[in-house]
Amino acid sequence: VKWLVSRRVKAAGAEIGSRAVEADAWHHLSDAVTSAAAFVGISVALVMGPGWEPADDWAALVAAGVIFANGALMLKGALFDLMDRTPEAKVVAEVRRIAEGVEGVLAIEKLAVRRAGINLFVDIHVQAPGLLPLEQAHTLGGKVKSAIRSGVKGIAGVLVHMEPFTGLRAESVDREHHSDPTRDLPA
């Protein structure tokens, strides 16, 4: 039963992108595995008789190992969520594709996407004609922001910085300003 609960909870966590729900799925799975190990260990010790008492001890070691691994997986996920990590390359490429598709955008100078928990935050430098009036540049920035928020699931915030077009296509950057290898992927 716990194994089935684990599968359902894991699917729900993946669907909503929640590490907390996925960690709960690991908890249910570890309950199932540790219960099975205890059952096997005790059964072997009882059925096999004298000399097989250590089977229960070995089952306890298996259960301890499962609990340790479960804790390590939960800790890893929690640390990644706290550290504002860069999301998958396909998410960054999708944000770029959407922004470049907005009418009036000539280039994307910089693009940084970071994940905090289940939320995504985007910082983007959009290049537009240098003589574009401020009000129109502001409107264009709003269109870029709206397109990104409606086109990518989980976007919690978009910061758009408008810049005059330089004629050069600059690079995507992650939070540490390293080059993004997905920047030249076809849209």
mmCIF file with all atom_site columns, C-alpha atoms in Angstrom:
data_model
loop_
_atom_site.group_PDB
_atom_site.id
_atom_site.type_symbol
_atom_site.label_atom_id
_atom_site.label_alt_id
_atom_site.label_comp_id
_atom_site.label_asym_id
_atom_site.label_entity_id
_atom_site.label_seq_id
_atom_site.pdbx_PDB_ins_code
_atom_site.Cartn_x
_atom_site.Cartn_y
_atom_site.Cartn_z
_atom_site.occupancy
_atom_site.B_iso_or_equiv
_atom_site.pdbx_formal_charge
_atom_site.auth_seq_id
_atom_site.auth_comp_id
_atom_site.auth_asym_id
_atom_site.auth_atom_id
_atom_site.pdbx_PDB_model_num
ATOM 1   C CA . VAL A 1 1   ? 0.000  0.000   0.000   1.00 0.00 ? 1   VAL A CA 1
ATOM 2   C CA . LYS A 1 2   ? 2.770  2.461   0.952   1.00 0.00 ? 2   LYS A CA 1
ATOM 3   C CA . TRP A 1 3   ? 4.556  1.712   -2.329  1.00 0.00 ? 3   TRP A CA 1
ATOM 4   C CA . LEU A 1 4   ? 1.414  2.661   -4.297  1.00 0.00 ? 4   LEU A CA 1
ATOM 5   C CA . VAL A 1 5   ? 0.985  5.801   -2.191  1.00 0.00 ? 5   VAL A CA 1
ATOM 6   C CA . SER A 1 6   ? 4.619  6.656   -2.911  1.00 0.00 ? 6   SER A CA 1
ATOM 7   C CA . ARG A 1 7   ? 4.098  6.404   -6.675  1.00 0.00 ? 7   ARG A CA 1
ATOM 8   C CA . ARG A 1 8   ? 0.972  8.590   -6.589  1.00 0.00 ? 8   ARG A CA 1
ATOM 9   C CA . VAL A 1 9   ? 2.575  11.232  -4.371  1.00 0.00 ? 9   VAL A CA 1
ATOM 10  C CA . LYS A 1 10  ? 5.725  11.275  -6.540  1.00 0.00 ? 10  LYS A CA 1
ATOM 11  C CA . ALA A 1 11  ? 3.628  11.819  -9.681  1.00 0.00 ? 11  ALA A CA 1
ATOM 12  C CA . ALA A 1 12  ? 1.738  14.654  -7.980  1.00 0.00 ? 12  ALA A CA 1
ATOM 13  C CA . GLY A 1 13  ? 5.001  16.263  -6.852  1.00 0.00 ? 13  GLY A CA 1
ATOM 14  C CA . ALA A 1 14  ? 6.469  16.080  -10.346 1.00 0.00 ? 14  ALA A CA 1
ATOM 15  C CA . GLU A 1 15  ? 3.282  17.519  -11.836 1.00 0.00 ? 15  GLU A CA 1
ATOM 16  C CA . ILE A 1 16  ? 3.301  20.600  -9.617  1.00 0.00 ? 16  ILE A CA 1
ATOM 17  C CA . GLY A 1 17  ? 7.105  20.837  -9.395  1.00 0.00 ? 17  GLY A CA 1
ATOM 18  C CA . SER A 1 18  ? 7.204  20.576  -5.602  1.00 0.00 ? 18  SER A CA 1
ATOM 19  C CA . ARG A 1 19  ? 10.325 19.144  -3.974  1.00 0.00 ? 19  ARG A CA 1
ATOM 20  C CA . ALA A 1 20  ? 8.463  18.907  -0.661  1.00 0.00 ? 20  ALA A CA 1
ATOM 21  C CA . VAL A 1 21  ? 5.806  16.638  -2.144  1.00 0.00 ? 21  VAL A CA 1
ATOM 22  C CA . GLU A 1 22  ? 8.474  14.556  -3.924  1.00 0.00 ? 22  GLU A CA 1
ATOM 23  C CA . ALA A 1 23  ? 10.341 14.205  -0.609  1.00 0.00 ? 23  ALA A CA 1
ATOM 24  C CA . ASP A 1 24  ? 7.125  12.961  0.973   1.00 0.00 ? 24  ASP A CA 1
ATOM 25  C CA . ALA A 1 25  ? 6.955  10.315  -1.766  1.00 0.00 ? 25  ALA A CA 1
ATOM 26  C CA . TRP A 1 26  ? 10.459 9.149   -0.793  1.00 0.00 ? 26  TRP A CA 1
ATOM 27  C CA . HIS A 1 27  ? 9.256  8.994   2.808   1.00 0.00 ? 27  HIS A CA 1
ATOM 28  C CA . HIS A 1 28  ? 6.370  6.696   1.842   1.00 0.00 ? 28  HIS A CA 1
ATOM 29  C CA . LEU A 1 29  ? 8.712  4.517   -0.219  1.00 0.00 ? 29  LEU A CA 1
ATOM 30  C CA . SER A 1 30  ? 11.205 4.232   2.631   1.00 0.00 ? 30  SER A CA 1
ATOM 31  C CA . ASP A 1 31  ? 8.344  3.188   4.937   1.00 0.00 ? 31  ASP A CA 1
ATOM 32  C CA . ALA A 1 32  ? 7.470  0.391   2.515   1.00 0.00 ? 32  ALA A CA 1
ATOM 33  C CA . VAL A 1 33  ? 11.073 -0.785  2.129   1.00 0.00 ? 33  VAL A CA 1
ATOM 34  C CA . THR A 1 34  ? 11.891 -0.674  5.843   1.00 0.00 ? 34  THR A CA 1
ATOM 35  C CA . SER A 1 35  ? 8.666  -2.517  6.721   1.00 0.00 ? 35  SER A CA 1
ATOM 36  C CA . ALA A 1 36  ? 9.463  -5.192  4.130   1.00 0.00 ? 36  ALA A CA 1
ATOM 37  C CA . ALA A 1 37  ? 13.032 -5.523  5.441   1.00 0.00 ? 37  ALA A CA 1
ATOM 38  C CA . ALA A 1 38  ? 11.781 -5.902  9.017   1.00 0.00 ? 38  ALA A CA 1
ATOM 39  C CA . PHE A 1 39  ? 9.201  -8.476  7.935   1.00 0.00 ? 39  PHE A CA 1
ATOM 40  C CA . VAL A 1 40  ? 11.795 -10.523 6.047   1.00 0.00 ? 40  VAL A CA 1
ATOM 41  C CA . GLY A 1 41  ? 14.365 -10.295 8.848   1.00 0.00 ? 41  GLY A CA 1
ATOM 42  C CA . ILE A 1 42  ? 11.962 -11.323 11.582  1.00 0.00 ? 42  ILE A CA 1
ATOM 43  C CA . SER A 1 43  ? 10.412 -14.053 9.413   1.00 0.00 ? 43  SER A CA 1
ATOM 44  C CA . VAL A 1 44  ? 13.809 -15.559 8.585   1.00 0.00 ? 44  VAL A CA 1
ATOM 45  C CA . ALA A 1 45  ? 14.827 -15.508 12.250  1.00 0.00 ? 45  ALA A CA 1
ATOM 46  C CA . LEU A 1 46  ? 11.564 -17.171 13.342  1.00 0.00 ? 46  LEU A CA 1
ATOM 47  C CA . VAL A 1 47  ? 11.245 -19.726 10.557  1.00 0.00 ? 47  VAL A CA 1
ATOM 48  C CA . MET A 1 48  ? 14.882 -20.786 10.343  1.00 0.00 ? 48  MET A CA 1
ATOM 49  C CA . GLY A 1 49  ? 15.258 -21.073 14.110  1.00 0.00 ? 49  GLY A CA 1
ATOM 50  C CA . PRO A 1 50  ? 18.397 -20.984 16.258  1.00 0.00 ? 50  PRO A CA 1
ATOM 51  C CA . GLY A 1 51  ? 21.447 -19.448 14.623  1.00 0.00 ? 51  GLY A CA 1
ATOM 52  C CA . TRP A 1 52  ? 19.390 -17.181 12.349  1.00 0.00 ? 52  TRP A CA 1
ATOM 53  C CA . GLU A 1 53  ? 18.727 -14.454 14.931  1.00 0.00 ? 53  GLU A CA 1
ATOM 54  C CA . PRO A 1 54  ? 21.152 -12.049 13.178  1.00 0.00 ? 54  PRO A CA 1
ATOM 55  C CA . ALA A 1 55  ? 18.738 -11.897 10.206  1.00 0.00 ? 55  ALA A CA 1
ATOM 56  C CA . ASP A 1 56  ? 16.724 -9.394  12.210  1.00 0.00 ? 56  ASP A CA 1
ATOM 57  C CA . ASP A 1 57  ? 19.891 -7.331  12.775  1.00 0.00 ? 57  ASP A CA 1
ATOM 58  C CA . TRP A 1 58  ? 20.715 -7.360  9.061   1.00 0.00 ? 58  TRP A CA 1
ATOM 59  C CA . ALA A 1 59  ? 17.175 -6.240  8.276   1.00 0.00 ? 59  ALA A CA 1
ATOM 60  C CA . ALA A 1 60  ? 17.620 -3.361  10.730  1.00 0.00 ? 60  ALA A CA 1
ATOM 61  C CA . LEU A 1 61  ? 20.845 -2.362  8.924   1.00 0.00 ? 61  LEU A CA 1
ATOM 62  C CA . VAL A 1 62  ? 19.016 -2.363  5.586   1.00 0.00 ? 62  VAL A CA 1
ATOM 63  C CA . ALA A 1 63  ? 16.277 -0.198  7.109   1.00 0.00 ? 63  ALA A CA 1
ATOM 64  C CA . ALA A 1 64  ? 18.882 2.201   8.531   1.00 0.00 ? 64  ALA A CA 1
ATOM 65  C CA . GLY A 1 65  ? 20.541 2.459   5.117   1.00 0.00 ? 65  GLY A CA 1
ATOM 66  C CA . VAL A 1 66  ? 17.223 3.256   3.453   1.00 0.00 ? 66  VAL A CA 1
ATOM 67  C CA . ILE A 1 67  ? 16.449 5.913   6.063   1.00 0.00 ? 67  ILE A CA 1
ATOM 68  C CA . PHE A 1 68  ? 19.915 7.461   5.614   1.00 0.00 ? 68  PHE A CA 1
ATOM 69  C CA . ALA A 1 69  ? 19.570 7.517   1.802   1.00 0.00 ? 69  ALA A CA 1
ATOM 70  C CA . ASN A 1 70  ? 16.089 9.028   2.109   1.00 0.00 ? 70  ASN A CA 1
ATOM 71  C CA . GLY A 1 71  ? 17.404 11.791  4.364   1.00 0.00 ? 71  GLY A CA 1
ATOM 72  C CA . ALA A 1 72  ? 20.308 12.510  2.003   1.00 0.00 ? 72  ALA A CA 1
ATOM 73  C CA . LEU A 1 73  ? 17.954 12.813  -0.988  1.00 0.00 ? 73  LEU A CA 1
ATOM 74  C CA . MET A 1 74  ? 15.644 15.163  0.907   1.00 0.00 ? 74  MET A CA 1
ATOM 75  C CA . LEU A 1 75  ? 18.581 17.285  2.068   1.00 0.00 ? 75  LEU A CA 1
ATOM 76  C CA . LYS A 1 76  ? 19.993 17.519  -1.457  1.00 0.00 ? 76  LYS A CA 1
ATOM 77  C CA . GLY A 1 77  ? 16.659 18.696  -2.861  1.00 0.00 ? 77  GLY A CA 1
ATOM 78  C CA . ALA A 1 78  ? 16.162 21.227  -0.076  1.00 0.00 ? 78  ALA A CA 1
ATOM 79  C CA . LEU A 1 79  ? 19.666 22.651  -0.514  1.00 0.00 ? 79  LEU A CA 1
ATOM 80  C CA . PHE A 1 80  ? 19.183 23.030  -4.271  1.00 0.00 ? 80  PHE A CA 1
ATOM 81  C CA . ASP A 1 81  ? 15.932 24.903  -3.671  1.00 0.00 ? 81  ASP A CA 1
ATOM 82  C CA . LEU A 1 82  ? 17.610 27.255  -1.193  1.00 0.00 ? 82  LEU A CA 1
ATOM 83  C CA . MET A 1 83  ? 20.543 28.006  -3.497  1.00 0.00 ? 83  MET A CA 1
ATOM 84  C CA . ASP A 1 84  ? 18.660 29.610  -6.414  1.00 0.00 ? 84  ASP A CA 1
ATOM 85  C CA . ARG A 1 85  ? 19.922 27.142  -8.973  1.00 0.00 ? 85  ARG A CA 1
ATOM 86  C CA . THR A 1 86  ? 19.663 27.570  -12.725 1.00 0.00 ? 86  THR A CA 1
ATOM 87  C CA . PRO A 1 87  ? 16.768 25.548  -14.174 1.00 0.00 ? 87  PRO A CA 1
ATOM 88  C CA . GLU A 1 88  ? 17.019 23.034  -16.992 1.00 0.00 ? 88  GLU A CA 1
ATOM 89  C CA . ALA A 1 89  ? 18.536 24.325  -20.251 1.00 0.00 ? 89  ALA A CA 1
ATOM 90  C CA . LYS A 1 90  ? 15.264 23.783  -22.120 1.00 0.00 ? 90  LYS A CA 1
ATOM 91  C CA . VAL A 1 91  ? 13.493 26.237  -19.776 1.00 0.00 ? 91  VAL A CA 1
ATOM 92  C CA . VAL A 1 92  ? 16.116 28.936  -20.429 1.00 0.00 ? 92  VAL A CA 1
ATOM 93  C CA . ALA A 1 93  ? 15.901 28.271  -24.189 1.00 0.00 ? 93  ALA A CA 1
ATOM 94  C CA . GLU A 1 94  ? 12.097 28.543  -24.052 1.00 0.00 ? 94  GLU A CA 1
ATOM 95  C CA . VAL A 1 95  ? 12.251 31.892  -22.220 1.00 0.00 ? 95  VAL A CA 1
ATOM 96  C CA . ARG A 1 96  ? 14.699 33.169  -24.868 1.00 0.00 ? 96  ARG A CA 1
ATOM 97  C CA . ARG A 1 97  ? 12.531 31.896  -27.735 1.00 0.00 ? 97  ARG A CA 1
ATOM 98  C CA . ILE A 1 98  ? 9.424  33.574  -26.327 1.00 0.00 ? 98  ILE A CA 1
ATOM 99  C CA . ALA A 1 99  ? 11.179 36.899  -25.695 1.00 0.00 ? 99  ALA A CA 1
ATOM 100 C CA . GLU A 1 100 ? 12.763 36.954  -29.155 1.00 0.00 ? 100 GLU A CA 1
ATOM 101 C CA . GLY A 1 101 ? 9.326  36.268  -30.654 1.00 0.00 ? 101 GLY A CA 1
ATOM 102 C CA . VAL A 1 102 ? 7.797  39.470  -29.289 1.00 0.00 ? 102 VAL A CA 1
ATOM 103 C CA . GLU A 1 103 ? 7.350  42.006  -32.084 1.00 0.00 ? 103 GLU A CA 1
ATOM 104 C CA . GLY A 1 104 ? 9.836  44.869  -31.699 1.00 0.00 ? 104 GLY A CA 1
ATOM 105 C CA . VAL A 1 105 ? 12.524 42.854  -29.908 1.00 0.00 ? 105 VAL A CA 1
ATOM 106 C CA . LEU A 1 106 ? 15.730 42.982  -31.957 1.00 0.00 ? 106 LEU A CA 1
ATOM 107 C CA . ALA A 1 107 ? 17.979 40.918  -29.681 1.00 0.00 ? 107 ALA A CA 1
ATOM 108 C CA . ILE A 1 108 ? 18.419 39.584  -26.176 1.00 0.00 ? 108 ILE A CA 1
ATOM 109 C CA . GLU A 1 109 ? 21.637 40.885  -24.631 1.00 0.00 ? 109 GLU A CA 1
ATOM 110 C CA . LYS A 1 110 ? 21.524 38.979  -21.341 1.00 0.00 ? 110 LYS A CA 1
ATOM 111 C CA . LEU A 1 111 ? 19.232 36.357  -19.899 1.00 0.00 ? 111 LEU A CA 1
ATOM 112 C CA . ALA A 1 112 ? 19.366 34.922  -16.393 1.00 0.00 ? 112 ALA A CA 1
ATOM 113 C CA . VAL A 1 113 ? 16.797 32.439  -15.128 1.00 0.00 ? 113 VAL A CA 1
ATOM 114 C CA . ARG A 1 114 ? 16.946 31.087  -11.597 1.00 0.00 ? 114 ARG A CA 1
ATOM 115 C CA . ARG A 1 115 ? 14.795 28.704  -9.603  1.00 0.00 ? 115 ARG A CA 1
ATOM 116 C CA . ALA A 1 116 ? 13.859 29.355  -5.973  1.00 0.00 ? 116 ALA A CA 1
ATOM 117 C CA . GLY A 1 117 ? 11.682 26.541  -4.671  1.00 0.00 ? 117 GLY A CA 1
ATOM 118 C CA . ILE A 1 118 ? 8.997  25.903  -7.263  1.00 0.00 ? 118 ILE A CA 1
ATOM 119 C CA . ASN A 1 119 ? 9.216  29.444  -8.659  1.00 0.00 ? 119 ASN A CA 1
ATOM 120 C CA . LEU A 1 120 ? 11.263 30.764  -11.579 1.00 0.00 ? 120 LEU A CA 1
ATOM 121 C CA . PHE A 1 121 ? 12.646 34.301  -11.736 1.00 0.00 ? 121 PHE A CA 1
ATOM 122 C CA . VAL A 1 122 ? 13.835 35.901  -14.980 1.00 0.00 ? 122 VAL A CA 1
ATOM 123 C CA . ASP A 1 123 ? 16.201 38.837  -15.492 1.00 0.00 ? 123 ASP A CA 1
ATOM 124 C CA . ILE A 1 124 ? 16.388 39.795  -19.148 1.00 0.00 ? 124 ILE A CA 1
ATOM 125 C CA . HIS A 1 125 ? 18.065 42.585  -21.140 1.00 0.00 ? 125 HIS A CA 1
ATOM 126 C CA . VAL A 1 126 ? 16.047 43.271  -24.284 1.00 0.00 ? 126 VAL A CA 1
ATOM 127 C CA . GLN A 1 127 ? 17.487 45.260  -27.179 1.00 0.00 ? 127 GLN A CA 1
ATOM 128 C CA . ALA A 1 128 ? 15.169 47.485  -29.196 1.00 0.00 ? 128 ALA A CA 1
ATOM 129 C CA . PRO A 1 129 ? 15.744 50.357  -31.663 1.00 0.00 ? 129 PRO A CA 1
ATOM 130 C CA . GLY A 1 130 ? 17.858 53.026  -29.966 1.00 0.00 ? 130 GLY A CA 1
ATOM 131 C CA . LEU A 1 131 ? 15.547 55.870  -30.980 1.00 0.00 ? 131 LEU A CA 1
ATOM 132 C CA . LEU A 1 132 ? 12.408 54.160  -29.666 1.00 0.00 ? 132 LEU A CA 1
ATOM 133 C CA . PRO A 1 133 ? 10.551 56.611  -27.390 1.00 0.00 ? 133 PRO A CA 1
ATOM 134 C CA . LEU A 1 134 ? 10.666 55.737  -23.691 1.00 0.00 ? 134 LEU A CA 1
ATOM 135 C CA . GLU A 1 135 ? 6.937  55.081  -23.461 1.00 0.00 ? 135 GLU A CA 1
ATOM 136 C CA . GLN A 1 136 ? 7.081  52.626  -26.377 1.00 0.00 ? 136 GLN A CA 1
ATOM 137 C CA . ALA A 1 137 ? 10.167 50.923  -24.913 1.00 0.00 ? 137 ALA A CA 1
ATOM 138 C CA . HIS A 1 138 ? 8.307  50.542  -21.619 1.00 0.00 ? 138 HIS A CA 1
ATOM 139 C CA . THR A 1 139 ? 5.298  49.059  -23.425 1.00 0.00 ? 139 THR A CA 1
ATOM 140 C CA . LEU A 1 140 ? 7.576  46.652  -25.306 1.00 0.00 ? 140 LEU A CA 1
ATOM 141 C CA . GLY A 1 141 ? 9.167  45.581  -22.018 1.00 0.00 ? 141 GLY A CA 1
ATOM 142 C CA . GLY A 1 142 ? 5.687  44.920  -20.626 1.00 0.00 ? 142 GLY A CA 1
ATOM 143 C CA . LYS A 1 143 ? 4.840  42.766  -23.650 1.00 0.00 ? 143 LYS A CA 1
ATOM 144 C CA . VAL A 1 144 ? 8.025  40.739  -23.153 1.00 0.00 ? 144 VAL A CA 1
ATOM 145 C CA . LYS A 1 145 ? 7.229  40.285  -19.463 1.00 0.00 ? 145 LYS A CA 1
ATOM 146 C CA . SER A 1 146 ? 3.647  39.243  -20.191 1.00 0.00 ? 146 SER A CA 1
ATOM 147 C CA . ALA A 1 147 ? 4.689  36.809  -22.942 1.00 0.00 ? 147 ALA A CA 1
ATOM 148 C CA . ILE A 1 148 ? 7.240  35.111  -20.683 1.00 0.00 ? 148 ILE A CA 1
ATOM 149 C CA . ARG A 1 149 ? 4.839  34.864  -17.728 1.00 0.00 ? 149 ARG A CA 1
ATOM 150 C CA . SER A 1 150 ? 2.073  33.373  -19.857 1.00 0.00 ? 150 SER A CA 1
ATOM 151 C CA . GLY A 1 151 ? 4.359  31.121  -21.908 1.00 0.00 ? 151 GLY A CA 1
ATOM 152 C CA . VAL A 1 152 ? 6.421  29.394  -19.209 1.00 0.00 ? 152 VAL A CA 1
ATOM 153 C CA . LYS A 1 153 ? 4.903  27.537  -16.270 1.00 0.00 ? 153 LYS A CA 1
ATOM 154 C CA . GLY A 1 154 ? 6.101  28.587  -12.814 1.00 0.00 ? 154 GLY A CA 1
ATOM 155 C CA . ILE A 1 155 ? 7.337  32.107  -13.578 1.00 0.00 ? 155 ILE A CA 1
ATOM 156 C CA . ALA A 1 156 ? 6.960  34.195  -10.427 1.00 0.00 ? 156 ALA A CA 1
ATOM 157 C CA . GLY A 1 157 ? 8.829  37.297  -11.533 1.00 0.00 ? 157 GLY A CA 1
ATOM 158 C CA . VAL A 1 158 ? 10.280 38.881  -14.656 1.00 0.00 ? 158 VAL A CA 1
ATOM 159 C CA . LEU A 1 159 ? 12.614 41.883  -14.617 1.00 0.00 ? 159 LEU A CA 1
ATOM 160 C CA . VAL A 1 160 ? 13.001 43.438  -18.073 1.00 0.00 ? 160 VAL A CA 1
ATOM 161 C CA . HIS A 1 161 ? 15.805 45.895  -18.773 1.00 0.00 ? 161 HIS A CA 1
ATOM 162 C CA . MET A 1 162 ? 15.490 47.742  -22.086 1.00 0.00 ? 162 MET A CA 1
ATOM 163 C CA . GLU A 1 163 ? 18.652 48.609  -24.030 1.00 0.00 ? 163 GLU A CA 1
ATOM 164 C CA . PRO A 1 164 ? 19.401 50.174  -27.414 1.00 0.00 ? 164 PRO A CA 1
ATOM 165 C CA . PHE A 1 165 ? 20.200 47.671  -30.153 1.00 0.00 ? 165 PHE A CA 1
ATOM 166 C CA . THR A 1 166 ? 23.952 47.320  -30.697 1.00 0.00 ? 166 THR A CA 1
ATOM 167 C CA . GLY A 1 167 ? 23.787 44.949  -33.630 1.00 0.00 ? 167 GLY A CA 1
ATOM 168 C CA . LEU A 1 168 ? 25.509 42.238  -31.633 1.00 0.00 ? 168 LEU A CA 1
ATOM 169 C CA . ARG A 1 169 ? 23.877 39.168  -30.193 1.00 0.00 ? 169 ARG A CA 1
ATOM 170 C CA . ALA A 1 170 ? 25.207 38.772  -26.678 1.00 0.00 ? 170 ALA A CA 1
ATOM 171 C CA . GLU A 1 171 ? 25.126 35.656  -24.543 1.00 0.00 ? 171 GLU A CA 1
ATOM 172 C CA . SER A 1 172 ? 22.815 34.136  -21.994 1.00 0.00 ? 172 SER A CA 1
ATOM 173 C CA . VAL A 1 173 ? 24.177 34.042  -18.502 1.00 0.00 ? 173 VAL A CA 1
ATOM 174 C CA . ASP A 1 174 ? 23.233 32.060  -15.476 1.00 0.00 ? 174 ASP A CA 1
ATOM 175 C CA . ARG A 1 175 ? 23.265 33.542  -11.998 1.00 0.00 ? 175 ARG A CA 1
ATOM 176 C CA . GLU A 1 176 ? 27.073 33.350  -11.770 1.00 0.00 ? 176 GLU A CA 1
ATOM 177 C CA . HIS A 1 177 ? 27.467 34.944  -15.240 1.00 0.00 ? 177 HIS A CA 1
ATOM 178 C CA . HIS A 1 178 ? 28.730 31.813  -16.936 1.00 0.00 ? 178 HIS A CA 1
ATOM 179 C CA . SER A 1 179 ? 27.969 31.305  -20.585 1.00 0.00 ? 179 SER A CA 1
ATOM 180 C CA . ASP A 1 180 ? 24.796 29.342  -21.303 1.00 0.00 ? 180 ASP A CA 1
ATOM 181 C CA . PRO A 1 181 ? 25.531 26.598  -23.861 1.00 0.00 ? 181 PRO A CA 1
ATOM 182 C CA . THR A 1 182 ? 21.877 26.564  -24.978 1.00 0.00 ? 182 THR A CA 1
ATOM 183 C CA . ARG A 1 183 ? 21.874 30.118  -26.297 1.00 0.00 ? 183 ARG A CA 1
ATOM 184 C CA . ASP A 1 184 ? 22.414 29.050  -29.906 1.00 0.00 ? 184 ASP A CA 1
ATOM 185 C CA . LEU A 1 185 ? 19.818 26.284  -29.899 1.00 0.00 ? 185 LEU A CA 1
ATOM 186 C CA . PRO A 1 186 ? 17.294 26.636  -32.708 1.00 0.00 ? 186 PRO A CA 1
ATOM 187 C CA . ALA A 1 187 ? 13.899 27.910  -31.619 1.00 0.00 ? 187 ALA A CA 1
#
